[in-house]
Short mmCIF file of C-alpha atoms in Angstrom, two decimals:
data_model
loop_
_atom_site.label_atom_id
_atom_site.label_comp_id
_atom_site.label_asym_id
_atom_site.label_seq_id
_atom_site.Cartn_x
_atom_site.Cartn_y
_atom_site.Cartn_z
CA UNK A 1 35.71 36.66 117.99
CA UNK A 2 36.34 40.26 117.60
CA UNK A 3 37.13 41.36 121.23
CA UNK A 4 39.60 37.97 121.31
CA UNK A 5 41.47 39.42 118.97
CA UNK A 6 41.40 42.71 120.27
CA UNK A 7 42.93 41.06 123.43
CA UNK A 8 45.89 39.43 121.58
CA UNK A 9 47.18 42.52 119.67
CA UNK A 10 48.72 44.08 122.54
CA UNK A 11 50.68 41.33 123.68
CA UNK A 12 51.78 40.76 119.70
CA UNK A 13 53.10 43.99 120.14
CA UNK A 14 54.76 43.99 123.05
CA UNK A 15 56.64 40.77 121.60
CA UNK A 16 57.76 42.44 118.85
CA UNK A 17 58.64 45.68 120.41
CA UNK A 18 60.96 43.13 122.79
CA UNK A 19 62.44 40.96 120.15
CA UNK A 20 63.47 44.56 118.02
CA UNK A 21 64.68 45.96 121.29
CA UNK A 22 66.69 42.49 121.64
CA UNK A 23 67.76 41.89 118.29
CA UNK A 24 69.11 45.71 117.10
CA UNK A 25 72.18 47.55 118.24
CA UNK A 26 71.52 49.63 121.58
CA UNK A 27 73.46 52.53 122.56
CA UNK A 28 74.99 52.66 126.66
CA UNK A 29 76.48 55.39 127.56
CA UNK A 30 78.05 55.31 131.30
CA UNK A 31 78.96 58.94 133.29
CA UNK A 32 80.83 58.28 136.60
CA UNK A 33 81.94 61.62 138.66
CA UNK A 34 84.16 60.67 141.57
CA UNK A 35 85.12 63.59 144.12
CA UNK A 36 85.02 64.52 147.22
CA UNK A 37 81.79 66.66 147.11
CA UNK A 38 80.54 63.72 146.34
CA UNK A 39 80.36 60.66 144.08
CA UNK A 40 77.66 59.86 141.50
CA UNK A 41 77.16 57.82 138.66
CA UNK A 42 74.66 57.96 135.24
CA UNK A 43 73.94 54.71 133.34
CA UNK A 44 71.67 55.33 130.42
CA UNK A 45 70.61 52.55 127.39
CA UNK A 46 69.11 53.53 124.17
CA UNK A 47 67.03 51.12 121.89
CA UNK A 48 65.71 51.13 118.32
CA UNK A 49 67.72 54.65 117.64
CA UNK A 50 66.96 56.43 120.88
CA UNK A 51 62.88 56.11 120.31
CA UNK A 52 62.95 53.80 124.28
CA UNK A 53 65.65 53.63 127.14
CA UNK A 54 66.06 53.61 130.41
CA UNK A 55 68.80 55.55 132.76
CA UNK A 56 69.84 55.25 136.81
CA UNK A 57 71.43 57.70 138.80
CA UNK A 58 73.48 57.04 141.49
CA UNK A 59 74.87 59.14 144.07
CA UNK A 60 73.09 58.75 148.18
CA UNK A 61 70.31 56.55 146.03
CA UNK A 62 69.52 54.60 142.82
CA UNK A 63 67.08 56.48 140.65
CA UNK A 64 65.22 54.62 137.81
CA UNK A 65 64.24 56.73 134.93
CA UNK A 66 62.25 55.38 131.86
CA UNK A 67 62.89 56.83 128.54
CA UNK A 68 60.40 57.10 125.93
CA UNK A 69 61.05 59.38 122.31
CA UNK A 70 63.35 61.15 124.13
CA UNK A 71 61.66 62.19 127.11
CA UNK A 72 62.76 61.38 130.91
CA UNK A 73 59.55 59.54 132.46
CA UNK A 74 59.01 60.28 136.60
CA UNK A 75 61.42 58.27 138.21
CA UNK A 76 61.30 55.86 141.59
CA UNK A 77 64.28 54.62 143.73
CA UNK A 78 65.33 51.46 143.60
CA UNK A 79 67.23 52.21 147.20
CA UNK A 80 70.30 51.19 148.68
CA UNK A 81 72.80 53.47 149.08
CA UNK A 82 75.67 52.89 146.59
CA UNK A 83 77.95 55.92 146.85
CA UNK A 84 79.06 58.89 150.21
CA UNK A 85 77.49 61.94 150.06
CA UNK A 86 80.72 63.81 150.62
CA UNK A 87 82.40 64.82 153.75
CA UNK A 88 81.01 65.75 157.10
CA UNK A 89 83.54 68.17 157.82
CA UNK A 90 86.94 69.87 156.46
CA UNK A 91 89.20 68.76 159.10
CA UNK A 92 92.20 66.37 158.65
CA UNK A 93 91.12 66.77 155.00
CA UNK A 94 93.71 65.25 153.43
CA UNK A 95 94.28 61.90 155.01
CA UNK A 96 90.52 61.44 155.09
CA UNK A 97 90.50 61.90 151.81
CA UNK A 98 93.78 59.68 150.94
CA UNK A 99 91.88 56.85 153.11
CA UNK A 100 88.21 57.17 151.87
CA UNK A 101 90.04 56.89 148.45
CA UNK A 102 92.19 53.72 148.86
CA UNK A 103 89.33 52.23 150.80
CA UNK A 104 86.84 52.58 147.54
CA UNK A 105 88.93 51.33 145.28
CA UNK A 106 90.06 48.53 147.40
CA UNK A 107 86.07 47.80 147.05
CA UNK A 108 86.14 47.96 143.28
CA UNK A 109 88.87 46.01 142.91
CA UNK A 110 87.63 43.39 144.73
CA UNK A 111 84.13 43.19 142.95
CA UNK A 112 86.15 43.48 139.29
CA UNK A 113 88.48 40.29 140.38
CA UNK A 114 85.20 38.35 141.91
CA UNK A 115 83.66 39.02 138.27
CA UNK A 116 86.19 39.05 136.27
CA UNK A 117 85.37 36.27 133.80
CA UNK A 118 82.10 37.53 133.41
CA UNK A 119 83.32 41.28 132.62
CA UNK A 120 85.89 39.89 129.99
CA UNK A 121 82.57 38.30 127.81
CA UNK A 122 80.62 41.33 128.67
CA UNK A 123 83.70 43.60 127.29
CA UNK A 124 83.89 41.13 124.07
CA UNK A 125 80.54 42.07 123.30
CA UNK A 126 80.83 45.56 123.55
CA UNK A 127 81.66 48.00 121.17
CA UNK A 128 83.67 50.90 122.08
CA UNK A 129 83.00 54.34 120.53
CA UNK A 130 84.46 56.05 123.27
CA UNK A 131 86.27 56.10 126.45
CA UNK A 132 87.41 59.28 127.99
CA UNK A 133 88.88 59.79 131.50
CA UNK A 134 89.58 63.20 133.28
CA UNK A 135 91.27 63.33 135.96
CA UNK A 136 92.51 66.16 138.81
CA UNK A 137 95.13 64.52 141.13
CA UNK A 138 98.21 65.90 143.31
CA UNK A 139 100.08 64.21 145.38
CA UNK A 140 101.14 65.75 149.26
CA UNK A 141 104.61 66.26 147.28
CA UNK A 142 104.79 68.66 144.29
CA UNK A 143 107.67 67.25 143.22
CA UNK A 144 105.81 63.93 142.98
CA UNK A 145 103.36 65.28 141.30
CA UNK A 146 105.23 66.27 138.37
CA UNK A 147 106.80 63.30 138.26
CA UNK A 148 103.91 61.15 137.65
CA UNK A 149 102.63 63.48 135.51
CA UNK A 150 105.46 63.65 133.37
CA UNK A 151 105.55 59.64 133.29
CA UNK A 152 101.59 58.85 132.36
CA UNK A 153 101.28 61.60 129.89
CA UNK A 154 103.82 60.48 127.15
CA UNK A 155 101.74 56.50 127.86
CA UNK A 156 98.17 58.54 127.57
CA UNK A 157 99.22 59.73 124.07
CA UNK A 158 99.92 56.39 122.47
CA UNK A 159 96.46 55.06 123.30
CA UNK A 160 93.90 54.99 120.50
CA UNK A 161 91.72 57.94 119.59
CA UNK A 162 88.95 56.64 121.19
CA UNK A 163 90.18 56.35 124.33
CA UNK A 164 90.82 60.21 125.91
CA UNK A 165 92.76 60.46 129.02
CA UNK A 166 93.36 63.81 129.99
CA UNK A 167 95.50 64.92 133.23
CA UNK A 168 95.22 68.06 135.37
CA UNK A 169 98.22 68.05 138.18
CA UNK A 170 97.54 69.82 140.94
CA UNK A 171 100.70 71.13 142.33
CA UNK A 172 99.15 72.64 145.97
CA UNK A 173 98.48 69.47 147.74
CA UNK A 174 96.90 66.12 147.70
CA UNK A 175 93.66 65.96 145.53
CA UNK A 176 91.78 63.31 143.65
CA UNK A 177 89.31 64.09 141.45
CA UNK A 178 87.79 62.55 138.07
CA UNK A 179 85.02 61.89 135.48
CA UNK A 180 84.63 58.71 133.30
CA UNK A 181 82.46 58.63 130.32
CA UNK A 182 82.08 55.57 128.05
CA UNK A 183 79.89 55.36 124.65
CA UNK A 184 79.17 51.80 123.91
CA UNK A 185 76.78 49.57 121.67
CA UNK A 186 76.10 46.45 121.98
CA UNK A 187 73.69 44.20 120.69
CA UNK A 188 71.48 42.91 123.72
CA UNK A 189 70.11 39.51 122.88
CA UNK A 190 73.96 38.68 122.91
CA UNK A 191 74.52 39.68 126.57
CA UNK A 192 71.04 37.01 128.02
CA UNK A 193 73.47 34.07 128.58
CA UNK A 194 75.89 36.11 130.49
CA UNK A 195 73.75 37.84 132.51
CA UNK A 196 71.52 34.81 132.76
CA UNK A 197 74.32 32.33 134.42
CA UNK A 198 75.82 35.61 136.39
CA UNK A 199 72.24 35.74 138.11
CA UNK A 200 71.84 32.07 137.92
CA UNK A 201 75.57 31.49 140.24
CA UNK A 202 74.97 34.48 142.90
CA UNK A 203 71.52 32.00 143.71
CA UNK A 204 73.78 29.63 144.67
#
């Protein structure tokens, strides 16, 4: 009797430690650095105030980390190469760097407007403690430069405070350059039929 109930405390508590994990407020916060050293990406979740998570980094590979009190655990790749390393060499800098640009975010936007129902729930679930943007840009014209700059910066300031943009013009030649953060909660047990019939459809 005694070593039958031994056996069924664990997996008591392993259903409760998933059903507080499910049922409580996490924390997400996203880190995306996009240049042309080279492009990387952190995505870390925090559950029952920070005491287990998990976080993957992205750059040449996807790195899974598990968190527990704190602590980064030994991590393993979950492969697949996601993002460039950087460039192989400095010539014809700026047009390779024009293209490699227009080409990745020809990418993005595609995957955003294949999913875009799906990332309007996921956004209504969400919520936003902070969304900040940096970014470094110049154009092959100064004079263009300035000019954008002096057109987004007076729209950046009538955002809400918890959305930060924050421009740097670069006046010597064409450059593009930026960091994304995002602090988010959301409540996870909300987000299983989403991700559930977004899994269910790329089966089919």
């Amino acid at each position: 009797m005694y070593p039958m109930n031994g056996l069924l405390i664990l997996p008591a508590f392993l259903a409760l430690s998933l059903a507080v994990i499910l049922c409580f407020p996490g924390r997400i916060e996203i880190d995306v650095v996009w240049e042309d050293s080279g492009n990387k990406a952190v995505f870390q979740a925090l559950f029952v105030k920070g005491l287990l998570g998990f976080q993957i980094r992205i750059d040449t590979d996807r790195v899974f980390h598990l968190l527990i009190l704190g602590k980064k655990m030994p991590g393993f790749s979950l492969g697949n190469k996601m993002f460039r390393s950087g460039k192989k060499g400095k010539t014809a800098k700026h047009k390779t760097s024009l293209r490699v640009r227009l080409s990745d975010l020809r990418k993005l936007r595609k995957r955003l407007t294949h999913h875009r129902v799906f990332i309007g729930k996921i956004f209504n679930r969400l919520k936003v403690h902070l969304l900040c943007l940096d970014l470094d840009f110049g154009l092959l014209n100064p004079a263009a430069t300035g000019a954008v700059y002096g057109l987004v910066l007076p729209l950046a300031r009538l955002l809400p405070h918890r959305v930060d943009i924050r421009l740097n013009p670069d006046l010597t030649g064409f450059r593009f350059e930026s960091r994304f953060r995002a602090h988010l909660s959301v409540v996870p047990v909300t987000m299983i039929p989403i991700v559930g019939k977004l899994l269910f459809q790329n089966r089919l």
